Backbone as JSON Lines, residues from 0, in Angstrom:
{"i":0,"aa":"X","n":[0.84,-1.17,0.0],"ca":[0.0,0.0,0.0],"c":[0.89,1.23,0.0]}
{"i":1,"aa":"X","n":[0.55,2.2,-0.83],"ca":[1.25,3.47,-0.87],"c":[0.34,4.55,-0.29]}
{"i":2,"aa":"X","n":[0.93,5.45,0.44],"ca":[0.18,6.55,1.02],"c":[0.92,7.84,0.68]}
{"i":3,"aa":"X","n":[0.51,8.44,-0.43],"ca":[1.16,9.67,-0.89],"c":[0.54,10.88,-0.22]}
{"i":4,"aa":"X","n":[1.39,11.84,0.15],"ca":[0.87,13.11,0.61],"c":[0.48,13.91,-0.63]}
{"i":5,"aa":"X","n":[-0.23,15.01,-0.44],"ca":[-0.63,15.82,-1.6],"c":[0.59,16.38,-2.31]}
{"i":6,"aa":"X","n":[1.57,16.81,-1.54],"ca":[2.78,17.36,-2.15],"c":[3.53,16.29,-2.94]}
{"i":7,"aa":"X","n":[3.59,15.08,-2.39],"ca":[4.26,13.99,-3.1],"c":[3.51,13.64,-4.39]}
{"i":8,"aa":"X","n":[2.2,13.65,-4.34],"ca":[1.43,13.35,-5.55],"c":[1.69,14.38,-6.64]}
{"i":9,"aa":"X","n":[1.69,15.66,-6.24],"ca":[1.96,16.71,-7.23],"c":[3.38,16.58,-7.79]}
{"i":10,"aa":"X","n":[4.34,16.39,-6.9],"ca":[5.74,16.28,-7.33],"c":[5.94,15.06,-8.23]}
{"i":11,"aa":"X","n":[5.32,13.95,-7.84],"ca":[5.47,12.72,-8.64],"c":[4.84,12.91,-10.02]}
{"i":12,"aa":"X","n":[3.69,13.58,-10.08],"ca":[3.05,13.84,-11.37],"c":[3.91,14.72,-12.25]}
{"i":13,"aa":"X","n":[4.49,15.76,-11.67],"ca":[5.38,16.63,-12.45],"c":[6.59,15.86,-12.97]}
{"i":14,"aa":"X","n":[7.17,15.04,-12.1],"ca":[8.33,14.26,-12.52],"c":[7.97,13.25,-13.59]}
{"i":15,"aa":"X","n":[6.8,12.63,-13.45],"ca":[6.35,11.65,-14.44],"c":[6.19,12.32,-15.81]}
{"i":16,"aa":"X","n":[5.53,13.48,-15.81],"ca":[5.34,14.18,-17.08],"c":[6.69,14.6,-17.68]}
{"i":17,"aa":"X","n":[7.6,15.05,-16.83],"ca":[8.92,15.45,-17.31],"c":[9.65,14.24,-17.9]}
{"i":18,"aa":"X","n":[9.57,13.11,-17.21],"ca":[10.2,11.88,-17.72],"c":[9.55,11.4,-19.0]}
{"i":19,"aa":"X","n":[8.25,11.55,-19.11],"ca":[7.53,11.15,-20.32],"c":[8.0,11.98,-21.52]}
{"i":20,"aa":"X","n":[8.1,13.29,-21.3],"ca":[8.58,14.16,-22.39],"c":[10.02,13.81,-22.77]}
{"i":21,"aa":"X","n":[10.84,13.51,-21.76],"ca":[12.21,13.13,-22.04],"c":[12.27,11.79,-22.79]}
{"i":22,"aa":"X","n":[11.38,10.88,-22.46],"ca":[11.35,9.59,-23.13],"c":[10.95,9.76,-24.6]}
{"i":23,"aa":"X","n":[10.05,10.69,-24.86],"ca":[9.68,10.96,-26.25],"c":[10.86,11.52,-27.02]}
{"i":24,"aa":"X","n":[11.68,12.3,-26.34],"ca":[12.87,12.88,-26.99],"c":[14.05,11.91,-26.94]}
{"i":25,"aa":"X","n":[13.88,10.78,-26.28],"ca":[14.9,9.73,-26.18],"c":[16.15,10.2,-25.43]}
{"i":26,"aa":"X","n":[15.95,10.99,-24.38],"ca":[17.08,11.41,-23.54],"c":[16.6,11.52,-22.09]}
{"i":27,"aa":"X","n":[16.35,10.36,-21.46],"ca":[15.8,10.32,-20.1],"c":[16.91,10.6,-19.09]}
{"i":28,"aa":"X","n":[16.63,11.53,-18.18],"ca":[17.56,11.87,-17.11],"c":[17.37,10.88,-15.97]}
{"i":29,"aa":"X","n":[18.41,10.16,-15.54],"ca":[18.25,9.19,-14.45],"c":[17.89,9.84,-13.11]}
{"i":30,"aa":"X","n":[18.16,11.12,-12.96],"ca":[17.8,11.81,-11.71],"c":[16.29,11.85,-11.53]}
{"i":31,"aa":"X","n":[15.55,11.97,-12.62],"ca":[14.09,11.99,-12.55],"c":[13.59,10.65,-12.03]}
{"i":32,"aa":"X","n":[14.13,9.57,-12.55],"ca":[13.72,8.23,-12.11],"c":[14.08,8.0,-10.65]}
{"i":33,"aa":"X","n":[15.23,8.48,-10.21],"ca":[15.63,8.33,-8.81],"c":[14.69,9.09,-7.88]}
{"i":34,"aa":"X","n":[14.29,10.29,-8.29],"ca":[13.38,11.08,-7.47],"c":[12.02,10.4,-7.35]}
{"i":35,"aa":"X","n":[11.54,9.86,-8.46],"ca":[10.25,9.14,-8.43],"c":[10.36,7.92,-7.52]}
{"i":36,"aa":"X","n":[11.46,7.19,-7.62],"ca":[11.65,6.01,-6.76],"c":[11.73,6.39,-5.29]}
{"i":37,"aa":"X","n":[12.37,7.51,-4.99],"ca":[12.46,7.97,-3.6],"c":[11.08,8.32,-3.05]}
{"i":38,"aa":"X","n":[10.27,8.99,-3.87],"ca":[8.91,9.33,-3.45],"c":[8.1,8.06,-3.23]}
{"i":39,"aa":"X","n":[8.22,7.1,-4.16],"ca":[7.49,5.84,-4.02],"c":[7.92,5.08,-2.77]}
{"i":40,"aa":"X","n":[9.2,5.09,-2.48],"ca":[9.71,4.37,-1.32],"c":[9.19,4.98,-0.02]}
{"i":41,"aa":"X","n":[9.2,6.3,0.08],"ca":[8.7,6.93,1.3],"c":[7.19,6.72,1.44]}
{"i":42,"aa":"X","n":[6.46,6.73,0.34],"ca":[5.01,6.5,0.39],"c":[4.71,5.05,0.78]}
{"i":43,"aa":"X","n":[5.51,4.11,0.3],"ca":[5.32,2.71,0.67],"c":[5.58,2.5,2.16]}
{"i":44,"aa":"X","n":[6.62,3.14,2.68],"ca":[6.92,3.03,4.11],"c":[5.79,3.63,4.95]}
{"i":45,"aa":"X","n":[5.29,4.79,4.56],"ca":[4.19,5.42,5.26],"c":[2.94,4.54,5.19]}
{"i":46,"aa":"X","n":[2.67,3.96,4.03],"ca":[1.52,3.08,3.88],"c":[1.61,1.85,4.75]}
{"i":47,"aa":"X","n":[2.82,1.3,4.88],"ca":[3.02,0.13,5.73],"c":[2.74,0.48,7.19]}
{"i":48,"aa":"X","n":[3.23,1.65,7.63],"ca":[2.99,2.07,9.01],"c":[1.49,2.3,9.26]}
{"i":49,"aa":"X","n":[0.8,2.9,8.31],"ca":[-0.63,3.14,8.46],"c":[-1.41,1.83,8.5]}
{"i":50,"aa":"X","n":[-1.0,0.87,7.68],"ca":[-1.67,-0.43,7.68],"c":[-1.43,-1.16,9.0]}
{"i":51,"aa":"X","n":[-0.22,-1.08,9.54],"ca":[0.05,-1.67,10.85],"c":[-0.82,-1.04,11.93]}
{"i":52,"aa":"X","n":[-1.0,0.27,11.86],"ca":[-1.84,0.96,12.83],"c":[-3.3,0.51,12.71]}
{"i":53,"aa":"X","n":[-3.76,0.33,11.47],"ca":[-5.14,-0.15,11.27],"c":[-5.32,-1.55,11.83]}
{"i":54,"aa":"X","n":[-4.31,-2.4,11.65],"ca":[-4.39,-3.76,12.21],"c":[-4.47,-3.7,13.74]}
{"i":55,"aa":"X","n":[-3.73,-2.8,14.34],"ca":[-3.76,-2.64,15.8],"c":[-5.13,-2.2,16.26]}
{"i":56,"aa":"X","n":[-5.73,-1.25,15.55],"ca":[-7.07,-0.78,15.91],"c":[-8.08,-1.91,15.78]}
{"i":57,"aa":"X","n":[-7.96,-2.69,14.72],"ca":[-8.89,-3.8,14.52],"c":[-8.78,-4.82,15.66]}
{"i":58,"aa":"X","n":[-7.56,-5.14,16.08],"ca":[-7.39,-6.09,17.17],"c":[-7.95,-5.53,18.48]}
{"i":59,"aa":"X","n":[-7.77,-4.25,18.71],"ca":[-8.33,-3.61,19.9],"c":[-9.85,-3.68,19.88]}
{"i":60,"aa":"X","n":[-10.45,-3.45,18.71],"ca":[-11.91,-3.53,18.58],"c":[-12.41,-4.95,18.78]}
{"i":61,"aa":"X","n":[-11.66,-5.93,18.3],"ca":[-12.05,-7.33,18.52],"c":[-12.05,-7.66,20.01]}
{"i":62,"aa":"X","n":[-11.04,-7.15,20.71],"ca":[-10.97,-7.38,22.15],"c":[-12.15,-6.7,22.86]}
{"i":63,"aa":"X","n":[-12.53,-5.51,22.4],"ca":[-13.65,-4.79,23.0],"c":[-14.96,-5.56,22.79]}
{"i":64,"aa":"X","n":[-15.13,-6.18,21.61],"ca":[-16.33,-6.99,21.36],"c":[-16.36,-8.19,22.29]}
{"i":65,"aa":"X","n":[-15.22,-8.84,22.47],"ca":[-15.17,-10.0,23.37],"c":[-15.51,-9.6,24.8]}
{"i":66,"aa":"X","n":[-15.01,-8.47,25.24],"ca":[-15.31,-8.01,26.6],"c":[-16.79,-7.64,26.73]}
{"i":67,"aa":"X","n":[-17.36,-7.03,25.69],"ca":[-18.77,-6.67,25.73],"c":[-19.65,-7.91,25.79]}
{"i":68,"aa":"X","n":[-19.25,-8.97,25.05],"ca":[-20.03,-10.22,25.1],"c":[-19.98,-10.83,26.49]}
{"i":69,"aa":"X","n":[-18.8,-10.76,27.11],"ca":[-18.68,-11.29,28.48],"c":[-19.55,-10.5,29.44]}
{"i":70,"aa":"X","n":[-19.63,-9.19,29.26],"ca":[-20.46,-8.37,30.15],"c":[-21.94,-8.7,29.95]}
{"i":71,"aa":"X","n":[-22.35,-8.98,28.71],"ca":[-23.75,-9.35,28.46],"c":[-24.06,-10.65,29.19]}
{"i":72,"aa":"X","n":[-23.15,-11.6,29.12],"ca":[-23.39,-12.9,29.75],"c":[-23.41,-12.82,31.27]}
{"i":73,"aa":"X","n":[-22.67,-11.88,31.82],"ca":[-22.58,-11.8,33.28],"c":[-23.44,-10.69,33.88]}
{"i":74,"aa":"X","n":[-24.15,-9.96,33.06],"ca":[-24.94,-8.83,33.55],"c":[-26.19,-9.31,34.29]}
{"i":75,"aa":"X","n":[-26.59,-8.52,35.25],"ca":[-27.84,-8.82,35.95],"c":[-29.01,-8.45,35.04]}
{"i":76,"aa":"X","n":[-30.18,-8.84,35.42],"ca":[-31.36,-8.6,34.61],"c":[-31.55,-7.1,34.33]}
{"i":77,"aa":"X","n":[-31.29,-6.26,35.32],"ca":[-31.48,-4.82,35.15],"c":[-30.44,-4.2,34.2]}
{"i":78,"aa":"X","n":[-29.25,-4.77,34.19],"ca":[-28.15,-4.21,33.38],"c":[-28.02,-4.86,32.01]}
{"i":79,"aa":"X","n":[-28.83,-5.85,31.72],"ca":[-28.72,-6.6,30.47],"c":[-28.93,-5.72,29.24]}
{"i":80,"aa":"X","n":[-29.9,-4.83,29.26],"ca":[-30.2,-3.98,28.1],"c":[-29.04,-3.05,27.79]}
{"i":81,"aa":"X","n":[-28.46,-2.46,28.81],"ca":[-27.31,-1.57,28.6],"c":[-26.11,-2.35,28.08]}
{"i":82,"aa":"X","n":[-25.92,-3.56,28.57],"ca":[-24.81,-4.39,28.12],"c":[-24.99,-4.79,26.66]}
{"i":83,"aa":"X","n":[-26.24,-5.09,26.27],"ca":[-26.5,-5.44,24.86],"c":[-26.23,-4.25,23.95]}
{"i":84,"aa":"X","n":[-26.63,-3.06,24.39],"ca":[-26.37,-1.85,23.59],"c":[-24.87,-1.61,23.45]}
{"i":85,"aa":"X","n":[-24.14,-1.81,24.52],"ca":[-22.68,-1.66,24.46],"c":[-22.07,-2.68,23.51]}
{"i":86,"aa":"X","n":[-22.63,-3.89,23.48],"ca":[-22.16,-4.92,22.55],"c":[-22.44,-4.5,21.11]}
{"i":87,"aa":"X","n":[-23.63,-3.99,20.84],"ca":[-23.95,-3.53,19.48],"c":[-23.02,-2.42,19.04]}
{"i":88,"aa":"X","n":[-22.74,-1.49,19.94],"ca":[-21.83,-0.38,19.62],"c":[-20.42,-0.91,19.32]}
{"i":89,"aa":"X","n":[-19.96,-1.86,20.12],"ca":[-18.63,-2.43,19.91],"c":[-18.57,-3.18,18.58]}
{"i":90,"aa":"X","n":[-19.63,-3.89,18.24],"ca":[-19.66,-4.62,16.97],"c":[-19.67,-3.67,15.78]}
{"i":91,"aa":"X","n":[-20.39,-2.56,15.9],"ca":[-20.39,-1.57,14.81],"c":[-19.01,-0.96,14.63]}
{"i":92,"aa":"X","n":[-18.33,-0.66,15.72],"ca":[-16.98,-0.12,15.63],"c":[-16.04,-1.14,14.99]}
{"i":93,"aa":"X","n":[-16.2,-2.41,15.33],"ca":[-15.37,-3.47,14.73],"c":[-15.62,-3.55,13.24]}
{"i":94,"aa":"X","n":[-16.88,-3.45,12.81],"ca":[-17.18,-3.49,11.37],"c":[-16.51,-2.33,10.64]}
{"i":95,"aa":"X","n":[-16.54,-1.13,11.26],"ca":[-15.89,0.03,10.64],"c":[-14.38,-0.18,10.51]}
{"i":96,"aa":"X","n":[-13.77,-0.71,11.55],"ca":[-12.32,-0.9,11.49],"c":[-11.96,-2.02,10.51]}
{"i":97,"aa":"X","n":[-12.78,-3.06,10.42],"ca":[-12.51,-4.13,9.45],"c":[-12.65,-3.62,8.02]}
{"i":98,"aa":"X","n":[-13.66,-2.77,7.78],"ca":[-13.8,-2.18,6.44],"c":[-12.59,-1.33,6.09]}
{"i":99,"aa":"X","n":[-12.1,-0.58,7.05],"ca":[-10.94,0.28,6.8],"c":[-9.71,-0.56,6.48]}
{"i":100,"aa":"X","n":[-9.52,-1.65,7.19],"ca":[-8.37,-2.53,6.92],"c":[-8.51,-3.17,5.55]}
{"i":101,"aa":"X","n":[-9.7,-3.66,5.23],"ca":[-9.92,-4.31,3.93],"c":[-9.68,-3.31,2.79]}
{"i":102,"aa":"X","n":[-10.16,-2.1,2.94],"ca":[-9.96,-1.08,1.91],"c":[-8.48,-0.76,1.74]}
{"i":103,"aa":"X","n":[-7.78,-0.64,2.84],"ca":[-6.35,-0.32,2.78],"c":[-5.55,-1.47,2.16]}
{"i":104,"aa":"X","n":[-5.93,-2.7,2.44],"ca":[-5.2,-3.83,1.88],"c":[-5.45,-4.0,0.38]}
{"i":105,"aa":"X","n":[-6.61,-3.54,-0.1],"ca":[-6.89,-3.64,-1.53],"c":[-6.09,-2.64,-2.35]}
{"i":106,"aa":"X","n":[-5.68,-1.56,-1.73],"ca":[-4.97,-0.51,-2.49],"c":[-3.54,-0.87,-2.69]}
């Protein structure tokens, strides 16, 4: 996964167009290719860190769902409704974090 900043996207686009024009003229400057590779490398590193963070959030949410299920099972009759609502909220948060991880892994 690559995670480009706006500045990196603009710079990479400019360099790509410059390299394309140079390729048409058959005189490609290797400095352009090195700059593009450097931008890609930093974006890949940033993307890896963001994906690791998303995995951590997902695991935390899974743990929260497990704890909420335990509270539902151990709740008294008066507290059961609140525990079920907390479980539903935890499950919704888990679904959001799983969608975010799946989307990030597809890119």
